[in-house]
Short mmCIF file of C-alpha atoms and ligand atoms in Angstrom, two decimals:
data_model
loop_
_atom_site.label_atom_id
_atom_site.label_comp_id
_atom_site.label_asym_id
_atom_site.label_seq_id
_atom_site.Cartn_x
_atom_site.Cartn_y
_atom_site.Cartn_z
CA MET A 1 0.00 0.00 0.00
CA THR A 2 1.40 3.35 -0.98
CA ILE A 3 2.02 5.74 1.86
CA LYS A 4 0.70 9.26 1.36
CA ARG A 5 1.78 10.91 4.60
CA LEU A 6 4.46 10.48 7.20
CA THR A 7 3.57 11.33 10.77
CA PRO A 8 6.56 12.37 12.87
CA GLN A 9 7.31 10.23 15.92
CA PHE A 10 10.08 11.54 18.12
CA VAL A 11 11.78 8.57 19.70
CA GLU A 12 14.90 7.83 21.70
CA HIS A 13 15.55 4.62 19.82
CA PHE A 14 14.01 3.19 16.69
CA PRO A 15 11.53 0.43 17.46
CA GLU A 16 12.35 -3.00 16.09
CA LYS A 17 9.31 -2.97 13.86
CA LEU A 18 8.51 0.29 12.12
CA GLU A 19 4.91 1.15 11.31
CA SER A 20 4.25 2.34 7.80
CA GLY A 21 3.25 5.98 7.58
CA GLU A 22 5.34 6.94 10.61
CA LEU A 23 8.56 8.90 10.41
CA TYR A 24 10.67 8.01 13.41
CA LEU A 25 13.07 10.74 14.46
CA ALA A 26 15.88 9.93 16.85
CA MET A 27 17.23 13.43 17.28
CA GLU A 28 19.91 12.30 19.71
CA PHE A 29 21.41 10.27 16.88
CA ALA A 30 20.48 12.84 14.22
CA THR A 31 18.80 10.12 12.21
CA ALA A 32 15.30 9.33 11.00
CA ALA A 33 13.81 6.06 9.82
CA HIS A 34 10.64 5.18 7.97
CA LEU A 35 9.31 2.43 5.76
CA CYS A 36 9.62 3.07 2.04
CA ALA A 37 6.60 5.05 0.86
CA CYS A 38 5.87 2.62 -1.97
CA GLY A 39 4.79 0.06 0.59
CA CYS A 40 7.56 -2.44 -0.16
CA GLY A 41 8.39 -2.58 3.54
CA ASN A 42 12.05 -1.63 3.19
CA LYS A 43 13.47 0.46 5.99
CA VAL A 44 14.76 3.88 4.89
CA ILE A 45 17.37 5.44 7.15
CA THR A 46 18.04 9.14 6.64
CA PRO A 47 20.91 10.53 8.70
CA PHE A 48 20.92 14.29 9.21
CA SER A 49 24.03 16.22 8.33
CA PRO A 50 24.98 19.07 6.00
CA THR A 51 25.79 16.50 3.30
CA ASP A 52 23.01 14.01 4.04
CA TRP A 53 19.47 15.12 4.88
CA GLN A 54 18.15 18.22 6.54
CA VAL A 55 14.96 17.93 8.51
CA SER A 56 12.52 20.69 9.30
CA PHE A 57 9.71 20.32 11.78
CA ASP A 58 6.98 22.97 11.70
CA GLY A 59 5.39 21.81 14.93
CA GLU A 60 3.10 19.33 13.20
CA THR A 61 4.74 17.95 10.12
CA VAL A 62 8.22 17.15 8.96
CA SER A 63 9.95 17.93 5.69
CA LEU A 64 13.13 16.30 4.47
CA LYS A 65 15.67 17.71 2.08
CA PRO A 66 16.83 16.50 -0.39
CA SER A 67 14.50 13.87 -1.83
CA ILE A 68 14.52 10.24 -0.77
CA GLY A 69 15.91 8.08 -3.55
CA ASN A 70 15.74 4.41 -2.75
CA TRP A 71 17.83 3.20 -5.66
CA THR A 72 19.29 0.36 -3.64
CA PHE A 73 15.80 -1.13 -3.24
CA ARG A 74 14.10 -3.14 -5.91
CA CYS A 75 11.28 -0.55 -6.05
CA ARG A 76 13.77 2.29 -6.73
CA SER A 77 11.20 4.74 -5.43
CA HIS A 78 12.03 8.39 -5.37
CA TYR A 79 9.96 10.91 -3.47
CA TRP A 80 10.01 14.04 -1.44
CA VAL A 81 8.73 14.43 2.09
CA ARG A 82 7.21 17.90 2.19
CA SER A 83 5.15 18.99 5.18
CA GLY A 84 4.60 15.33 6.01
CA ARG A 85 3.26 14.53 2.54
CA ILE A 86 4.85 12.10 0.15
CA GLU A 87 5.39 13.75 -3.21
CA TRP A 88 6.52 11.33 -5.84
CA ALA A 89 9.35 12.42 -8.03
CA GLY A 90 9.62 11.27 -11.59
CA ASP A 91 11.66 8.19 -12.40
CA MET A 92 15.31 8.98 -12.11
CA SER A 93 17.57 7.85 -14.87
CA GLN A 94 20.74 6.00 -13.92
CA GLU A 95 22.64 9.00 -15.24
CA ALA A 96 20.88 11.34 -12.83
CA ILE A 97 21.48 8.90 -9.99
CA ASN A 98 25.18 8.78 -10.80
CA ALA A 99 25.30 12.56 -11.06
CA GLY A 100 23.60 12.81 -7.68
CA ARG A 101 26.07 10.40 -6.16
CA LYS A 102 28.97 12.26 -7.72
CA TRP A 103 27.63 15.55 -6.41
CA ASP A 104 27.22 14.04 -2.97
CA ALA A 105 30.80 12.74 -2.99
CA GLN A 106 32.06 16.13 -4.16
CA ALA A 107 30.08 17.93 -1.48
CA LYS A 108 31.53 15.62 1.15
CA ALA A 109 35.04 16.07 -0.20
CA ARG A 110 34.59 19.86 -0.20
CA LEU A 111 33.35 19.83 3.36
CA GLN A 112 36.30 17.73 4.43
CA ALA A 113 38.74 19.94 2.53
CA ASN A 114 37.25 22.99 4.23
CA ARG A 115 37.53 21.35 7.60
CA SER A 116 41.14 20.26 7.17
CA SER A 117 42.30 23.49 5.50
CA GLY A 118 40.67 25.39 8.33
CA LEU A 119 42.74 23.39 10.75
CA GLU A 120 45.89 23.93 8.73
CA ILE A 121 45.45 27.65 8.29
CA ALA A 122 44.55 28.46 11.88
CA PRO A 123 47.58 27.30 13.89
CA PRO A 124 50.54 28.88 11.96
CA LYS A 125 49.40 32.43 12.82
CA PRO A 126 50.36 32.51 16.51
CA GLU A 127 53.59 30.69 15.68
CA ALA A 128 54.55 33.21 13.01
CA GLN A 129 53.88 36.04 15.44
CA ALA A 130 55.91 34.36 18.14
CA GLU A 131 58.81 33.94 15.75
CA THR A 132 58.88 37.58 14.70
CA GLN A 133 58.38 38.86 18.21
CA ALA A 134 60.80 36.59 19.99
CA PRO A 135 64.08 37.88 18.47
CA SER A 136 63.15 41.54 18.86
CA LEU A 137 62.03 40.96 22.41
CA PHE A 138 65.23 39.08 23.08
CA GLY A 139 67.16 41.82 21.33
CA ARG A 140 65.52 44.48 23.46
CA LEU A 141 66.28 42.44 26.55
CA LYS A 142 69.89 42.19 25.47
CA ASN A 143 70.05 45.95 24.90
CA TRP A 144 68.47 46.62 28.26
CA LEU A 145 70.93 44.37 29.98
CA GLY A 146 73.72 46.01 28.04
CA LEU A 147 74.90 42.77 26.49
ZN1 ZN B 1 9.79 0.76 -1.86
#
């Protein structure tokens, strides 16, 4: 049976058996789970992160960004969760899937590059300052001591 809506259920842990039409949100683990909206019974896990899914809760309903593309399932269903409603996306070509995967990998690589370059850029500054200051300070100390 095709699912038309997902009702948010905020849980600490995912139950062993998910009910269809429920979107389980384990915010502590920044992950949601639901059964595939086509009714095939496959469990769909959507972790939340800047490069995975973003969730928005308006107090009643939940939206997920980007779309849910279950290409690993036999049903290959692809849909959006907008304000708790399932909105079916058109069939995705393998090319589009690959492009999406490539984009995802690139986004992840970019994020990681940003993170590591941020770490690399930050520390040299105090060191460089210490290096330029140390000799002059030492020099001034030498002058002051008359050495
Ligand atoms: Zn399915």
